[in-house]
Amino acid sequence: MLTYLLDWLGLLLRWLHLVAGVAWIGASFYFVWLDNHLLAPTEPDDSAAGVAGELWAVHGGGFYRSQKYRVAPRLLPSTLHWFYWEAYVTWLSGFALLCLLYFWRAEAYLIDPAVAPLDKPTAIALAVAALLLSWLLYDALCRSRLGRNAAALGAVLALALSAEAWGLCQLYSGRGAFMVFGAALGTIMVANVLFVIIPGQRELVHAKQQGRAPDPAPGLRGKQRSVHNTYFTLPVLFIMISNHYAMTYGAHHNWLVLIALCGAGASVRAWFVARHHASRRGGRTPALPAILGALSVLAVILALAPTRGQGSGASSREAAGLEPLSAQRIIAARCTPCHAQTPTQPGFSAAPNGLIFESLDQLKAHLPEVQQQLLTRAMPLGNLTGITEQERAVLLAWVSQAAAP
């Protein structure tokens, strides 16, 4: 019953995380787009009132006119809308999922003894430390003299995050490392909102209410962090879906895959931002960021492509002598405890992805997926059932035989 209830908790948290994330990312993308499409006001009275730019749009059967002030309007409106709960709920629900799946069941999702012999408390403590240190280092770099040079700061941040990606992949299972890295990026993003962006906006409001000139520094810092957040968005979204694709986190050099695809996401987002600027100026959008992103993805696809003969597992002599009964025994001992109509492995109330492997015929219906999971060592999950390398090789050889025409 506990496992069943935890599954429902996981489902509801995922749902909340997705809804809040859509709201946060949607608002973020919209305001970045809006900021980069503002044109000079056409009415002299608007310019005199401090309007820096405006935009007309049509949506939902009506016309909208958005205006942005250089600093603030003469009088603050009685109703002022803020955008921050979307960010906070996204992070809180995401951290709750991290605790529920990757900390509560660290032995299955976070720890891989073949990567590093970590006990559960140590693995969790290191993951939490990674989240905190990621923010502290990032924030220190942004506040340093380096923060005044956007290109130099971007290069140093890219190197630091690449080092973190490598380090996490030396500590955790591929799936766990990817998720902790994504949580670190998400922590940076929400901390930007909590500690920099929203305080800067509150200072602006308070200064107007008190009739004093606002300090422009908090607003400039908030703008910088908002730009960073928009570049982090696509890498975080990739990591959110990566656990469905063992070919990425299960790759031999999974840290390179993580760096390359996160870099590709940031490059694509940079291209969209550049496109916004070019649209406002009436110029051409530089194609380099999009090209770099596409080349990074293509390079990963080619690097991970299976080679001829890969996945045979055992030698040809061993494979020739395999009997279905040998494979059946391995499947019954190492796969069926989770992949059964009624799983016997603690922590599972239903078969993962609904896949039942109680007979060879059921497994044969999913040979490509089984082969991929075995090759990438994504299954058995956390090697909970203790499959040996010899058993993995034998099972891979049988799968190759069964898949042969």
mmCIF file of C-alpha atoms in Angstrom:
data_model
loop_
_atom_site.group_PDB
_atom_site.id
_atom_site.type_symbol
_atom_site.label_atom_id
_atom_site.label_comp_id
_atom_site.label_asym_id
_atom_site.label_seq_id
_atom_site.Cartn_x
_atom_site.Cartn_y
_atom_site.Cartn_z
ATOM 1 C CA MET A 1 0.000 0.000 0.000
ATOM 2 C CA LEU A 2 2.850 2.406 0.835
ATOM 3 C CA THR A 3 4.411 1.888 -2.595
ATOM 4 C CA TYR A 4 1.041 2.420 -4.247
ATOM 5 C CA LEU A 5 0.493 5.693 -2.377
ATOM 6 C CA LEU A 6 4.027 6.856 -3.164
ATOM 7 C CA ASP A 7 3.341 6.218 -6.865
ATOM 8 C CA TRP A 8 0.289 8.471 -6.644
ATOM 9 C CA LEU A 9 2.309 11.113 -4.812
ATOM 10 C CA GLY A 10 4.914 10.936 -7.560
ATOM 11 C CA LEU A 11 2.257 11.306 -10.259
ATOM 12 C CA LEU A 12 0.668 14.333 -8.581
ATOM 13 C CA LEU A 13 4.051 15.981 -7.980
ATOM 14 C CA ARG A 14 5.053 15.442 -11.619
ATOM 15 C CA TRP A 15 1.770 16.960 -12.741
ATOM 16 C CA LEU A 16 2.232 19.978 -10.495
ATOM 17 C CA HIS A 17 5.857 20.342 -11.567
ATOM 18 C CA LEU A 18 4.886 20.262 -15.230
ATOM 19 C CA VAL A 19 2.028 22.771 -14.852
ATOM 20 C CA ALA A 20 4.117 25.199 -12.785
ATOM 21 C CA GLY A 21 7.059 24.801 -15.159
ATOM 22 C CA VAL A 22 4.897 25.586 -18.178
ATOM 23 C CA ALA A 23 3.617 28.714 -16.426
ATOM 24 C CA TRP A 24 7.130 29.856 -15.417
ATOM 25 C CA ILE A 25 8.820 29.129 -18.717
ATOM 26 C CA GLY A 26 5.890 30.520 -20.693
ATOM 27 C CA ALA A 27 5.973 33.807 -18.777
ATOM 28 C CA SER A 28 9.768 33.962 -19.038
ATOM 29 C CA PHE A 29 9.760 33.353 -22.796
ATOM 30 C CA TYR A 30 6.982 35.873 -23.302
ATOM 31 C CA PHE A 31 8.705 38.681 -21.407
ATOM 32 C CA VAL A 32 12.035 38.032 -23.154
ATOM 33 C CA TRP A 33 10.192 38.192 -26.473
ATOM 34 C CA LEU A 34 8.285 41.310 -25.402
ATOM 35 C CA ASP A 35 11.417 43.107 -24.185
ATOM 36 C CA ASN A 36 13.190 42.426 -27.481
ATOM 37 C CA HIS A 37 10.287 43.620 -29.655
ATOM 38 C CA LEU A 38 9.543 46.970 -28.020
ATOM 39 C CA LEU A 39 9.549 49.950 -30.372
ATOM 40 C CA ALA A 40 9.874 53.630 -29.578
ATOM 41 C CA PRO A 41 6.513 55.110 -28.495
ATOM 42 C CA THR A 42 4.614 56.896 -31.234
ATOM 43 C CA GLU A 43 2.809 59.359 -28.955
ATOM 44 C CA PRO A 44 4.872 62.361 -27.710
ATOM 45 C CA ASP A 45 2.934 62.325 -24.448
ATOM 46 C CA ASP A 46 4.056 58.751 -23.799
ATOM 47 C CA SER A 47 7.702 59.659 -24.308
ATOM 48 C CA ALA A 48 7.340 62.604 -21.986
ATOM 49 C CA ALA A 49 5.769 60.327 -19.378
ATOM 50 C CA GLY A 50 8.856 58.090 -19.376
ATOM 51 C CA VAL A 51 7.698 55.291 -21.696
ATOM 52 C CA ALA A 52 10.785 53.643 -23.213
ATOM 53 C CA GLY A 53 9.035 51.306 -25.632
ATOM 54 C CA GLU A 54 5.723 49.820 -26.625
ATOM 55 C CA LEU A 55 4.277 46.922 -28.556
ATOM 56 C CA TRP A 56 0.916 46.293 -30.176
ATOM 57 C CA ALA A 57 -0.418 42.748 -30.497
ATOM 58 C CA VAL A 58 -3.624 40.953 -31.367
ATOM 59 C CA HIS A 59 -4.656 37.772 -29.577
ATOM 60 C CA GLY A 60 -7.841 36.072 -28.428
ATOM 61 C CA GLY A 61 -10.090 38.350 -30.431
ATOM 62 C CA GLY A 62 -8.721 41.643 -29.127
ATOM 63 C CA PHE A 63 -5.912 44.193 -29.372
ATOM 64 C CA TYR A 64 -3.268 44.654 -26.675
ATOM 65 C CA ARG A 65 -0.913 47.564 -26.097
ATOM 66 C CA SER A 66 2.097 46.864 -23.854
ATOM 67 C CA GLN A 67 4.352 49.666 -22.622
ATOM 68 C CA LYS A 68 7.603 49.598 -20.701
ATOM 69 C CA TYR A 69 8.838 52.579 -18.672
ATOM 70 C CA ARG A 70 12.442 53.663 -18.482
ATOM 71 C CA VAL A 71 12.179 53.613 -14.697
ATOM 72 C CA ALA A 72 8.600 53.887 -13.394
ATOM 73 C CA PRO A 73 5.306 55.663 -14.145
ATOM 74 C CA ARG A 74 4.484 58.921 -12.391
ATOM 75 C CA LEU A 75 1.883 57.118 -10.292
ATOM 76 C CA LEU A 76 1.923 53.443 -9.402
ATOM 77 C CA PRO A 77 -1.273 51.580 -10.366
ATOM 78 C CA SER A 78 -3.502 50.251 -7.614
ATOM 79 C CA THR A 79 -3.070 46.704 -8.962
ATOM 80 C CA LEU A 80 0.408 45.509 -9.880
ATOM 81 C CA HIS A 81 0.923 41.929 -11.059
ATOM 82 C CA TRP A 82 4.032 40.004 -10.006
ATOM 83 C CA PHE A 83 5.503 36.854 -11.511
ATOM 84 C CA TYR A 84 7.324 34.659 -9.029
ATOM 85 C CA TRP A 85 5.093 31.939 -7.613
ATOM 86 C CA GLU A 86 5.414 29.995 -10.848
ATOM 87 C CA ALA A 87 9.168 29.787 -10.257
ATOM 88 C CA TYR A 88 8.883 28.872 -6.590
ATOM 89 C CA VAL A 89 6.282 26.150 -7.152
ATOM 90 C CA THR A 90 8.320 24.682 -10.004
ATOM 91 C CA TRP A 91 11.395 24.370 -7.797
ATOM 92 C CA LEU A 92 9.541 23.145 -4.709
ATOM 93 C CA SER A 93 7.703 20.443 -6.660
ATOM 94 C CA GLY A 94 10.904 19.494 -8.483
ATOM 95 C CA PHE A 95 12.882 19.207 -5.257
ATOM 96 C CA ALA A 96 10.061 17.143 -3.752
ATOM 97 C CA LEU A 97 10.329 14.777 -6.735
ATOM 98 C CA LEU A 98 14.098 14.628 -6.311
ATOM 99 C CA CYS A 99 13.593 13.629 -2.667
ATOM 100 C CA LEU A 100 10.831 11.126 -3.439
ATOM 101 C CA LEU A 101 12.580 9.327 -6.282
ATOM 102 C CA TYR A 102 16.310 9.958 -6.164
ATOM 103 C CA PHE A 103 16.842 10.353 -2.405
ATOM 104 C CA TRP A 104 14.177 8.050 -0.935
ATOM 105 C CA ARG A 105 15.154 5.355 -3.431
ATOM 106 C CA ALA A 106 18.780 6.362 -3.931
ATOM 107 C CA GLU A 107 19.867 2.725 -4.221
ATOM 108 C CA ALA A 108 17.745 2.397 -7.366
ATOM 109 C CA TYR A 109 17.931 5.799 -9.060
ATOM 110 C CA LEU A 110 20.972 7.647 -7.724
ATOM 111 C CA ILE A 111 23.685 5.182 -6.732
ATOM 112 C CA ASP A 112 25.535 2.883 -9.112
ATOM 113 C CA PRO A 113 28.179 0.783 -7.324
ATOM 114 C CA ALA A 114 29.941 0.298 -10.661
ATOM 115 C CA VAL A 115 30.506 4.068 -10.817
ATOM 116 C CA ALA A 116 31.285 4.903 -7.167
ATOM 117 C CA PRO A 117 30.766 2.876 -3.954
ATOM 118 C CA LEU A 118 28.592 5.443 -2.165
ATOM 119 C CA ASP A 119 26.314 4.733 0.758
ATOM 120 C CA LYS A 120 22.883 6.334 0.764
ATOM 121 C CA PRO A 121 23.515 9.193 3.263
ATOM 122 C CA THR A 122 26.750 10.188 1.519
ATOM 123 C CA ALA A 123 25.133 10.169 -1.923
ATOM 124 C CA ILE A 124 22.260 12.364 -0.736
ATOM 125 C CA ALA A 125 24.547 14.759 1.138
ATOM 126 C CA LEU A 126 26.776 15.212 -1.914
ATOM 127 C CA ALA A 127 23.741 15.876 -4.122
ATOM 128 C CA VAL A 128 22.370 18.547 -1.781
ATOM 129 C CA ALA A 129 25.847 20.082 -1.528
ATOM 130 C CA ALA A 130 26.024 20.206 -5.319
ATOM 131 C CA LEU A 131 22.795 22.230 -5.457
ATOM 132 C CA LEU A 132 23.972 24.715 -2.828
ATOM 133 C CA LEU A 133 27.530 25.089 -4.127
ATOM 134 C CA SER A 134 26.286 25.551 -7.692
ATOM 135 C CA TRP A 135 24.285 28.604 -6.641
ATOM 136 C CA LEU A 136 27.006 30.029 -4.377
ATOM 137 C CA LEU A 137 29.703 29.753 -7.046
ATOM 138 C CA TYR A 138 27.446 31.096 -9.787
ATOM 139 C CA ASP A 139 26.302 34.028 -7.658
ATOM 140 C CA ALA A 140 29.882 34.848 -6.619
ATOM 141 C CA LEU A 141 31.005 34.894 -10.256
ATOM 142 C CA CYS A 142 28.127 37.158 -11.274
ATOM 143 C CA ARG A 143 28.870 39.598 -8.440
ATOM 144 C CA SER A 144 32.617 39.627 -9.144
ATOM 145 C CA ARG A 145 34.411 41.926 -11.567
ATOM 146 C CA LEU A 146 33.990 39.153 -14.146
ATOM 147 C CA GLY A 147 30.233 39.795 -14.071
ATOM 148 C CA ARG A 148 30.739 43.077 -15.929
ATOM 149 C CA ASN A 149 31.921 41.218 -19.024
ATOM 150 C CA ALA A 150 29.074 39.096 -20.395
ATOM 151 C CA ALA A 151 31.231 37.062 -22.807
ATOM 152 C CA ALA A 152 33.936 36.282 -20.248
ATOM 153 C CA LEU A 153 31.365 35.411 -17.594
ATOM 154 C CA GLY A 154 29.550 33.134 -20.016
ATOM 155 C CA ALA A 155 32.767 31.299 -20.885
ATOM 156 C CA VAL A 156 33.734 30.769 -17.232
ATOM 157 C CA LEU A 157 30.213 29.602 -16.332
ATOM 158 C CA ALA A 158 30.249 27.149 -19.239
ATOM 159 C CA LEU A 159 33.575 25.697 -18.040
ATOM 160 C CA ALA A 160 32.396 25.502 -14.422
ATOM 161 C CA LEU A 161 29.127 23.791 -15.351
ATOM 162 C CA SER A 162 30.958 21.374 -17.660
ATOM 163 C CA ALA A 163 33.263 20.444 -14.779
ATOM 164 C CA GLU A 164 30.242 19.891 -12.558
ATOM 165 C CA ALA A 165 28.594 17.672 -15.180
ATOM 166 C CA TRP A 166 31.767 15.571 -15.408
ATOM 167 C CA GLY A 167 32.086 15.315 -11.636
ATOM 168 C CA LEU A 168 28.487 14.227 -11.075
ATOM 169 C CA CYS A 169 28.841 11.518 -13.720
ATOM 170 C CA GLN A 170 31.840 10.159 -11.776
ATOM 171 C CA LEU A 171 29.735 9.896 -8.606
ATOM 172 C CA TYR A 172 26.274 8.736 -9.605
ATOM 173 C CA SER A 173 24.405 6.538 -12.032
ATOM 174 C CA GLY A 174 23.952 8.249 -15.377
ATOM 175 C CA ARG A 175 20.289 8.873 -14.719
ATOM 176 C CA GLY A 176 20.993 10.213 -11.233
ATOM 177 C CA ALA A 177 23.856 12.443 -12.412
ATOM 178 C CA PHE A 178 21.707 14.006 -15.129
ATOM 179 C CA MET A 179 18.897 14.748 -12.652
ATOM 180 C CA VAL A 180 21.175 16.255 -10.009
ATOM 181 C CA PHE A 181 22.777 18.463 -12.669
ATOM 182 C CA GLY A 182 19.344 19.562 -13.872
ATOM 183 C CA ALA A 183 18.314 20.267 -10.270
ATOM 184 C CA ALA A 184 21.464 22.381 -9.853
ATOM 185 C CA LEU A 185 20.547 24.478 -12.905
ATOM 186 C CA GLY A 186 16.974 24.786 -11.647
ATOM 187 C CA THR A 187 18.255 25.883 -8.240
ATOM 188 C CA ILE A 188 20.355 28.614 -9.859
ATOM 189 C CA MET A 189 17.329 29.779 -11.833
ATOM 190 C CA VAL A 190 14.922 29.970 -8.909
ATOM 191 C CA ALA A 191 17.571 31.515 -6.639
ATOM 192 C CA ASN A 192 18.029 34.223 -9.285
ATOM 193 C CA VAL A 193 14.326 34.984 -8.965
ATOM 194 C CA LEU A 194 14.255 34.801 -5.159
ATOM 195 C CA PHE A 195 17.468 36.629 -4.284
ATOM 196 C CA VAL A 196 18.080 38.988 -7.212
ATOM 197 C CA ILE A 197 15.204 39.586 -9.630
ATOM 198 C CA ILE A 198 12.298 40.004 -7.194
ATOM 199 C CA PRO A 199 14.306 42.058 -4.630
ATOM 200 C CA GLY A 200 15.335 44.380 -7.462
ATOM 201 C CA GLN A 201 11.716 44.849 -8.450
ATOM 202 C CA ARG A 202 10.672 45.435 -4.852
ATOM 203 C CA GLU A 203 13.362 48.124 -4.520
ATOM 204 C CA LEU A 204 11.975 49.837 -7.595
ATOM 205 C CA VAL A 205 8.439 49.811 -6.150
ATOM 206 C CA HIS A 206 9.560 50.948 -2.697
ATOM 207 C CA ALA A 207 11.592 53.822 -4.143
ATOM 208 C CA LYS A 208 8.568 55.023 -6.094
ATOM 209 C CA GLN A 209 6.316 54.731 -3.042
ATOM 210 C CA GLN A 210 8.806 56.703 -0.937
ATOM 211 C CA GLY A 211 9.277 59.394 -3.565
ATOM 212 C CA ARG A 212 13.014 58.833 -4.010
ATOM 213 C CA ALA A 213 15.124 58.068 -7.049
ATOM 214 C CA PRO A 214 15.482 54.286 -7.442
ATOM 215 C CA ASP A 215 18.925 52.702 -7.465
ATOM 216 C CA PRO A 216 19.434 51.272 -10.989
ATOM 217 C CA ALA A 217 21.950 48.619 -9.844
ATOM 218 C CA PRO A 218 19.398 46.012 -8.564
ATOM 219 C CA GLY A 219 17.447 46.316 -11.804
ATOM 220 C CA LEU A 220 20.573 45.761 -13.896
ATOM 221 C CA ARG A 221 21.521 42.702 -11.860
ATOM 222 C CA GLY A 222 17.995 41.378 -12.257
ATOM 223 C CA LYS A 223 18.173 41.862 -16.012
ATOM 224 C CA GLN A 224 21.460 39.942 -16.173
ATOM 225 C CA ARG A 225 20.060 37.017 -14.184
ATOM 226 C CA SER A 226 16.860 36.981 -16.244
ATOM 227 C CA VAL A 227 18.947 36.613 -19.404
ATOM 228 C CA HIS A 228 20.905 33.756 -17.826
ATOM 229 C CA ASN A 229 17.681 32.016 -16.842
ATOM 230 C CA THR A 230 16.393 32.053 -20.402
ATOM 231 C CA TYR A 231 19.598 30.343 -21.598
ATOM 232 C CA PHE A 232 19.315 27.679 -18.889
ATOM 233 C CA THR A 233 15.728 26.830 -19.833
ATOM 234 C CA LEU A 234 16.255 24.471 -22.781
ATOM 235 C CA PRO A 235 19.068 22.505 -21.077
ATOM 236 C CA VAL A 236 16.809 21.967 -18.048
ATOM 237 C CA LEU A 237 13.942 20.828 -20.281
ATOM 238 C CA PHE A 238 16.244 18.321 -22.005
ATOM 239 C CA ILE A 239 17.303 16.910 -18.646
ATOM 240 C CA MET A 240 13.651 16.621 -17.550
ATOM 241 C CA ILE A 241 12.934 14.234 -20.432
ATOM 242 C CA SER A 242 16.334 12.511 -20.599
ATOM 243 C CA ASN A 243 15.347 9.787 -18.104
ATOM 244 C CA HIS A 244 13.139 8.336 -20.859
ATOM 245 C CA TYR A 245 16.160 7.843 -23.152
ATOM 246 C CA ALA A 246 18.812 5.523 -21.738
ATOM 247 C CA MET A 247 20.981 6.066 -24.802
ATOM 248 C CA THR A 248 21.881 9.495 -23.372
ATOM 249 C CA TYR A 249 22.528 8.941 -19.668
ATOM 250 C CA GLY A 250 23.665 5.338 -20.225
ATOM 251 C CA ALA A 251 26.373 6.243 -22.742
ATOM 252 C CA HIS A 252 29.968 5.361 -21.870
ATOM 253 C CA HIS A 253 30.953 9.034 -21.881
ATOM 254 C CA ASN A 254 27.597 10.274 -20.610
ATOM 255 C CA TRP A 255 29.120 13.469 -19.230
ATOM 256 C CA LEU A 256 30.087 14.504 -22.763
ATOM 257 C CA VAL A 257 26.535 13.795 -23.939
ATOM 258 C CA LEU A 258 25.170 15.921 -21.092
ATOM 259 C CA ILE A 259 27.521 18.830 -21.853
ATOM 260 C CA ALA A 260 26.953 18.667 -25.608
ATOM 261 C CA LEU A 261 23.159 18.557 -25.475
ATOM 262 C CA CYS A 262 22.902 21.231 -22.776
ATOM 263 C CA GLY A 263 25.236 23.387 -24.873
ATOM 264 C CA ALA A 264 23.040 22.739 -27.892
ATOM 265 C CA GLY A 265 19.951 23.846 -25.957
ATOM 266 C CA ALA A 266 21.637 27.056 -24.806
ATOM 267 C CA SER A 267 22.816 27.763 -28.375
ATOM 268 C CA VAL A 268 19.337 27.304 -29.814
ATOM 269 C CA ARG A 269 17.879 29.607 -27.174
ATOM 270 C CA ALA A 270 20.590 32.176 -27.985
ATOM 271 C CA TRP A 271 19.531 31.999 -31.633
ATOM 272 C CA PHE A 272 15.913 32.738 -30.715
ATOM 273 C CA VAL A 273 16.968 35.732 -28.620
ATOM 274 C CA ALA A 274 19.152 36.986 -31.471
ATOM 275 C CA ARG A 275 16.175 36.531 -33.792
ATOM 276 C CA HIS A 276 14.081 38.750 -31.514
ATOM 277 C CA HIS A 277 16.715 41.500 -31.689
ATOM 278 C CA ALA A 278 17.068 41.180 -35.470
ATOM 279 C CA SER A 279 13.298 41.340 -35.929
ATOM 280 C CA ARG A 280 13.116 44.624 -34.041
ATOM 281 C CA ARG A 281 16.018 46.141 -35.988
ATOM 282 C CA GLY A 282 14.881 44.751 -39.298
ATOM 283 C CA GLY A 283 18.200 42.963 -39.783
ATOM 284 C CA ARG A 284 19.270 39.371 -40.355
ATOM 285 C CA THR A 285 19.470 36.798 -37.585
ATOM 286 C CA PRO A 286 22.995 35.374 -37.142
ATOM 287 C CA ALA A 287 22.841 31.677 -37.963
ATOM 288 C CA LEU A 288 25.934 30.617 -36.003
ATOM 289 C CA PRO A 289 24.184 29.759 -32.681
ATOM 290 C CA ALA A 290 21.600 27.588 -34.446
ATOM 291 C CA ILE A 291 24.300 25.895 -36.536
ATOM 292 C CA LEU A 292 26.405 25.158 -33.456
ATOM 293 C CA GLY A 293 23.368 23.718 -31.664
ATOM 294 C CA ALA A 294 22.419 21.520 -34.612
ATOM 295 C CA LEU A 295 26.008 20.302 -35.062
ATOM 296 C CA SER A 296 26.238 19.415 -31.370
ATOM 297 C CA VAL A 297 23.074 17.313 -31.570
ATOM 298 C CA LEU A 298 24.237 15.667 -34.801
ATOM 299 C CA ALA A 299 27.622 14.861 -33.274
ATOM 300 C CA VAL A 300 25.957 13.152 -30.305
ATOM 301 C CA ILE A 301 23.614 11.186 -32.579
ATOM 302 C CA LEU A 302 26.554 9.927 -34.656
ATOM 303 C CA ALA A 303 28.730 9.198 -31.629
ATOM 304 C CA LEU A 304 26.038 7.105 -29.938
ATOM 305 C CA ALA A 305 24.942 5.264 -33.081
ATOM 306 C CA PRO A 306 25.264 1.461 -32.648
ATOM 307 C CA THR A 307 27.966 -0.216 -34.703
ATOM 308 C CA ARG A 308 27.632 -3.440 -36.620
ATOM 309 C CA GLY A 309 27.824 -6.376 -34.260
ATOM 310 C CA GLN A 310 27.412 -4.249 -31.138
ATOM 311 C CA GLY A 311 25.221 -5.843 -28.517
ATOM 312 C CA SER A 312 26.063 -9.478 -29.200
ATOM 313 C CA GLY A 313 27.255 -9.689 -25.602
ATOM 314 C CA ALA A 314 28.819 -13.143 -25.600
ATOM 315 C CA SER A 315 31.235 -14.474 -28.185
ATOM 316 C CA SER A 316 29.878 -16.145 -31.308
ATOM 317 C CA ARG A 317 30.900 -19.554 -29.917
ATOM 318 C CA GLU A 318 29.026 -18.897 -26.681
ATOM 319 C CA ALA A 319 26.029 -17.476 -28.507
ATOM 320 C CA ALA A 320 25.750 -20.517 -30.740
ATOM 321 C CA GLY A 321 25.293 -22.762 -27.719
ATOM 322 C CA LEU A 322 22.712 -20.666 -25.927
ATOM 323 C CA GLU A 323 19.415 -22.253 -25.046
ATOM 324 C CA PRO A 324 16.202 -20.361 -24.430
ATOM 325 C CA LEU A 325 16.081 -21.971 -20.986
ATOM 326 C CA SER A 326 19.308 -20.167 -19.973
ATOM 327 C CA ALA A 327 17.839 -16.817 -20.977
ATOM 328 C CA GLN A 328 14.557 -17.674 -19.248
ATOM 329 C CA ARG A 329 16.355 -18.343 -15.960
ATOM 330 C CA ILE A 330 18.223 -15.023 -16.132
ATOM 331 C CA ILE A 331 15.057 -13.108 -16.999
ATOM 332 C CA ALA A 332 13.152 -14.782 -14.177
ATOM 333 C CA ALA A 333 15.882 -13.894 -11.654
ATOM 334 C CA ARG A 334 16.943 -10.450 -12.867
ATOM 335 C CA CYS A 335 14.028 -8.932 -14.825
ATOM 336 C CA THR A 336 10.742 -10.437 -13.699
ATOM 337 C CA PRO A 337 10.965 -9.256 -10.047
ATOM 338 C CA CYS A 338 10.123 -5.760 -11.362
ATOM 339 C CA HIS A 339 8.574 -6.557 -14.748
ATOM 340 C CA ALA A 340 5.714 -8.755 -13.542
ATOM 341 C CA GLN A 341 1.976 -8.467 -13.308
ATOM 342 C CA THR A 342 2.505 -8.316 -9.542
ATOM 343 C CA PRO A 343 6.127 -7.223 -8.924
ATOM 344 C CA THR A 344 7.965 -8.873 -6.027
ATOM 345 C CA GLN A 345 10.783 -6.308 -5.929
ATOM 346 C CA PRO A 346 10.227 -3.938 -2.959
ATOM 347 C CA GLY A 347 9.263 -0.423 -4.035
ATOM 348 C CA PHE A 348 7.372 -1.412 -7.199
ATOM 349 C CA SER A 349 3.588 -1.519 -7.249
ATOM 350 C CA ALA A 350 3.444 -2.012 -11.030
ATOM 351 C CA ALA A 351 5.831 -3.024 -13.796
ATOM 352 C CA PRO A 352 7.963 -0.107 -15.056
ATOM 353 C CA ASN A 353 6.433 1.372 -18.219
ATOM 354 C CA GLY A 354 3.828 -1.394 -18.070
ATOM 355 C CA LEU A 355 6.280 -3.944 -19.552
ATOM 356 C CA ILE A 356 5.650 -7.534 -18.388
ATOM 357 C CA PHE A 357 8.475 -10.072 -18.880
ATOM 358 C CA GLU A 358 7.059 -13.250 -17.378
ATOM 359 C CA SER A 359 7.744 -15.244 -20.548
ATOM 360 C CA LEU A 360 10.178 -15.171 -23.459
ATOM 361 C CA ASP A 361 7.365 -14.313 -25.843
ATOM 362 C CA GLN A 362 6.558 -11.178 -23.843
ATOM 363 C CA LEU A 363 10.208 -10.130 -23.906
ATOM 364 C CA LYS A 364 10.547 -10.851 -27.640
ATOM 365 C CA ALA A 365 7.889 -8.229 -28.338
ATOM 366 C CA HIS A 366 10.304 -5.583 -26.988
ATOM 367 C CA LEU A 367 13.718 -6.831 -28.154
ATOM 368 C CA PRO A 368 15.102 -3.457 -29.375
ATOM 369 C CA GLU A 369 14.188 -1.729 -26.101
ATOM 370 C CA VAL A 370 15.576 -4.584 -23.997
ATOM 371 C CA GLN A 371 18.834 -4.589 -25.943
ATOM 372 C CA GLN A 372 19.223 -0.824 -25.508
ATOM 373 C CA GLN A 373 18.584 -1.033 -21.759
ATOM 374 C CA LEU A 374 21.088 -3.863 -21.342
ATOM 375 C CA LEU A 375 23.778 -2.183 -23.449
ATOM 376 C CA THR A 376 23.525 1.103 -21.581
ATOM 377 C CA ARG A 377 23.301 -0.703 -18.213
ATOM 378 C CA ALA A 378 20.163 1.291 -17.456
ATOM 379 C CA MET A 379 18.502 -1.965 -16.442
ATOM 380 C CA PRO A 380 18.172 -3.584 -14.034
ATOM 381 C CA LEU A 381 17.520 -0.280 -12.324
ATOM 382 C CA GLY A 382 20.391 0.377 -9.923
ATOM 383 C CA ASN A 383 21.184 -3.327 -10.493
ATOM 384 C CA LEU A 384 18.747 -4.054 -7.676
ATOM 385 C CA THR A 385 18.420 -7.667 -8.794
ATOM 386 C CA GLY A 386 22.193 -8.192 -8.946
ATOM 387 C CA ILE A 387 22.734 -9.214 -12.558
ATOM 388 C CA THR A 388 26.324 -10.307 -13.240
ATOM 389 C CA GLU A 389 28.404 -9.293 -16.243
ATOM 390 C CA GLN A 390 28.312 -12.890 -17.488
ATOM 391 C CA GLU A 391 24.530 -12.975 -17.232
ATOM 392 C CA ARG A 392 24.275 -9.630 -19.030
ATOM 393 C CA ALA A 393 26.498 -10.957 -21.831
ATOM 394 C CA VAL A 394 24.477 -14.157 -22.126
ATOM 395 C CA LEU A 395 21.199 -12.262 -22.219
ATOM 396 C CA LEU A 396 22.538 -9.824 -24.827
ATOM 397 C CA ALA A 397 23.675 -12.747 -26.964
ATOM 398 C CA TRP A 398 20.243 -14.363 -26.729
ATOM 399 C CA VAL A 399 18.541 -11.055 -27.600
ATOM 400 C CA SER A 400 20.806 -10.709 -30.655
ATOM 401 C CA GLN A 401 19.969 -14.236 -31.752
ATOM 402 C CA ALA A 402 16.251 -13.705 -31.246
ATOM 403 C CA ALA A 403 16.335 -10.427 -33.176
ATOM 404 C CA ALA A 404 18.247 -11.902 -36.121
ATOM 405 C CA PRO A 405 16.098 -12.428 -39.242
#
